[in-house]
Amino acid sequence: MIGATSLLLLCFINLSASQMAAVRGRAYLFRAQNNNNAPFMLAGMVDFRQDSLNLVVNGSVRGLTPNGLHGFHVHTIGDIGNNCTAAAGHYNPFGRNHGAPALMFPTIRHVGDLGNIQADGAGVATISGTFRGVGLVGPFSIIGRTLIVHAMRDDLGLGNDQGSRTTGNAGARFACGIIGLLQVTNIVLKTLLTAMPNWLHNNW
């Protein structure tokens, strides 16, 4: 049986470094709200760039608790409705417990676990980080899923309770946005699709 690490590496096996660098994503984040028919208030923007096995993430979010830490996760479903709860739980295709992004994959963490972002005194978080075990390409791509910023700090799975093992006790969903494909060359798109097993094509 092929392991989770091997599956992730297969995502990249046919892509050169330059091809992967051409794959970029972006999420416009909107404040969580109950009324899906009302205008959504923009809270920030986050860009993603595939760099070999790394995912480079840059952006900013405003309106946060000044000087606070806020959970930062990729959730399973691409839907920002109903106070961002329509996005369901953390993206977790391997059924792991919640953890920290610094942990080597596939130990205790979700694919969508990106840790915390830090707001400054004005409530603005500037995001600049590099992550492993999560990416824009392959069968476990985060394209089309929802990026969520939470109202509270993520405890990184270190709490001794069920909430810590599932959500990091990061509290309500403050803002969310669907991660869209920003740039990709035709040759990269063809490689991505042809490298995927048939059962994955049906869920791409």
Short mmCIF file of N, CA and C in Angstrom, two decimals, residues 8 11-12 19-26 47-57 111 131-145 179-184 188-189 192-193:
data_model
loop_
_atom_site.label_atom_id
_atom_site.label_comp_id
_atom_site.label_asym_id
_atom_site.label_seq_id
_atom_site.Cartn_x
_atom_site.Cartn_y
_atom_site.Cartn_z
N LEU A 8 1.92 12.22 -1.77
CA LEU A 8 2.19 13.64 -1.95
C LEU A 8 3.34 13.86 -2.92
N CYS A 11 2.57 13.78 -6.58
CA CYS A 11 1.96 14.99 -7.14
C CYS A 11 2.96 15.77 -7.99
N PHE A 12 4.25 15.65 -7.66
CA PHE A 12 5.26 16.50 -8.27
C PHE A 12 6.19 15.75 -9.23
N GLN A 19 8.08 24.60 -14.01
CA GLN A 19 6.65 24.36 -14.23
C GLN A 19 5.85 24.57 -12.96
N MET A 20 6.38 24.08 -11.83
CA MET A 20 5.66 24.26 -10.58
C MET A 20 5.61 25.72 -10.18
N ALA A 21 6.67 26.47 -10.48
CA ALA A 21 6.69 27.89 -10.13
C ALA A 21 5.64 28.67 -10.91
N ALA A 22 5.15 28.09 -12.01
CA ALA A 22 4.13 28.76 -12.80
C ALA A 22 2.74 28.61 -12.20
N VAL A 23 2.60 27.75 -11.20
CA VAL A 23 1.30 27.51 -10.58
C VAL A 23 1.13 28.45 -9.39
N ARG A 24 0.12 29.31 -9.49
CA ARG A 24 -0.13 30.29 -8.44
C ARG A 24 -1.62 30.31 -8.10
N GLY A 25 -1.91 30.68 -6.88
CA GLY A 25 -3.29 30.77 -6.44
C GLY A 25 -3.51 32.06 -5.66
N ARG A 26 -4.78 32.40 -5.48
CA ARG A 26 -5.12 33.60 -4.71
C ARG A 26 -6.47 33.39 -4.04
N ASP A 47 -1.93 35.36 -1.41
CA ASP A 47 -1.40 34.74 -2.63
C ASP A 47 -0.61 33.49 -2.29
N PHE A 48 -0.67 32.51 -3.20
CA PHE A 48 0.03 31.24 -3.04
C PHE A 48 0.90 30.99 -4.27
N ARG A 49 2.09 30.45 -4.03
CA ARG A 49 2.97 30.10 -5.15
C ARG A 49 3.64 28.77 -4.85
N GLN A 50 3.55 27.84 -5.81
CA GLN A 50 4.20 26.55 -5.66
C GLN A 50 5.68 26.70 -5.98
N ASP A 51 6.55 26.29 -5.07
CA ASP A 51 8.00 26.37 -5.25
C ASP A 51 8.58 25.01 -4.91
N SER A 52 8.71 24.16 -5.93
CA SER A 52 9.12 22.78 -5.72
C SER A 52 8.15 22.13 -4.73
N LEU A 53 8.64 21.56 -3.63
CA LEU A 53 7.76 20.92 -2.66
C LEU A 53 7.21 21.91 -1.64
N ASN A 54 7.59 23.17 -1.76
CA ASN A 54 7.15 24.19 -0.81
C ASN A 54 5.98 24.99 -1.36
N LEU A 55 5.14 25.47 -0.46
CA LEU A 55 4.08 26.40 -0.81
C LEU A 55 4.41 27.74 -0.15
N VAL A 56 4.63 28.75 -0.97
CA VAL A 56 4.96 30.09 -0.47
C VAL A 56 3.67 30.90 -0.37
N VAL A 57 3.43 31.47 0.80
CA VAL A 57 2.18 32.17 1.07
C VAL A 57 2.48 33.60 1.52
N VAL A 111 -3.60 18.36 6.38
CA VAL A 111 -2.99 19.04 5.23
C VAL A 111 -3.27 20.54 5.32
N PHE A 131 5.41 26.65 3.52
CA PHE A 131 4.83 25.47 4.14
C PHE A 131 5.16 24.23 3.33
N ARG A 132 5.26 23.08 4.02
CA ARG A 132 5.44 21.78 3.37
C ARG A 132 4.19 20.94 3.60
N GLY A 133 4.00 19.93 2.75
CA GLY A 133 2.88 19.01 2.94
C GLY A 133 1.55 19.59 2.55
N VAL A 134 1.56 20.68 1.80
CA VAL A 134 0.33 21.29 1.30
C VAL A 134 0.71 22.01 0.01
N GLY A 135 -0.15 21.95 -1.01
CA GLY A 135 0.26 22.54 -2.28
C GLY A 135 -0.89 22.82 -3.22
N LEU A 136 -0.54 23.41 -4.35
CA LEU A 136 -1.51 23.79 -5.37
C LEU A 136 -1.67 22.74 -6.46
N VAL A 137 -0.80 21.72 -6.46
CA VAL A 137 -0.81 20.74 -7.54
C VAL A 137 -1.08 19.34 -6.99
N GLY A 138 -1.48 18.44 -7.88
CA GLY A 138 -1.66 17.04 -7.53
C GLY A 138 -3.01 16.72 -6.93
N PRO A 139 -3.21 15.47 -6.54
CA PRO A 139 -4.52 15.01 -6.08
C PRO A 139 -4.99 15.65 -4.78
N PHE A 140 -4.08 16.24 -4.02
CA PHE A 140 -4.46 16.87 -2.75
C PHE A 140 -4.30 18.38 -2.82
N SER A 141 -4.47 18.92 -4.01
CA SER A 141 -4.39 20.36 -4.22
C SER A 141 -5.41 21.10 -3.37
N ILE A 142 -5.04 22.31 -2.91
CA ILE A 142 -5.98 23.13 -2.14
C ILE A 142 -6.74 24.11 -3.03
N ILE A 143 -6.49 24.08 -4.34
CA ILE A 143 -7.25 24.93 -5.26
C ILE A 143 -8.74 24.56 -5.17
N GLY A 144 -9.59 25.58 -5.05
CA GLY A 144 -11.02 25.35 -4.95
C GLY A 144 -11.51 25.12 -3.53
N ARG A 145 -10.60 25.08 -2.57
CA ARG A 145 -10.99 24.93 -1.18
C ARG A 145 -11.01 26.31 -0.51
N ILE A 179 -9.85 29.59 -2.57
CA ILE A 179 -8.53 29.65 -3.21
C ILE A 179 -8.71 29.34 -4.69
N GLY A 180 -8.44 30.32 -5.53
CA GLY A 180 -8.60 30.16 -6.97
C GLY A 180 -7.27 30.01 -7.68
N LEU A 181 -7.29 29.41 -8.85
CA LEU A 181 -6.10 29.25 -9.67
C LEU A 181 -5.82 30.57 -10.36
N LEU A 182 -4.66 31.15 -10.09
CA LEU A 182 -4.33 32.47 -10.60
C LEU A 182 -3.56 32.41 -11.90
N GLN A 183 -2.66 31.45 -12.02
CA GLN A 183 -1.83 31.37 -13.21
C GLN A 183 -1.34 29.94 -13.39
N VAL A 184 -1.45 29.42 -14.59
CA VAL A 184 -0.91 28.11 -14.89
C VAL A 184 -0.71 28.00 -16.40
N VAL A 188 1.68 22.72 -17.91
CA VAL A 188 1.56 22.30 -16.52
C VAL A 188 0.19 21.71 -16.26
N LEU A 189 -0.87 22.35 -16.76
CA LEU A 189 -2.22 21.84 -16.55
C LEU A 189 -2.37 20.45 -17.14
N LEU A 192 -0.55 17.98 -14.88
CA LEU A 192 -1.29 17.75 -13.64
C LEU A 192 -2.43 16.77 -13.85
N LEU A 193 -3.17 16.95 -14.92
CA LEU A 193 -4.35 16.12 -15.15
C LEU A 193 -3.99 14.71 -15.57
#
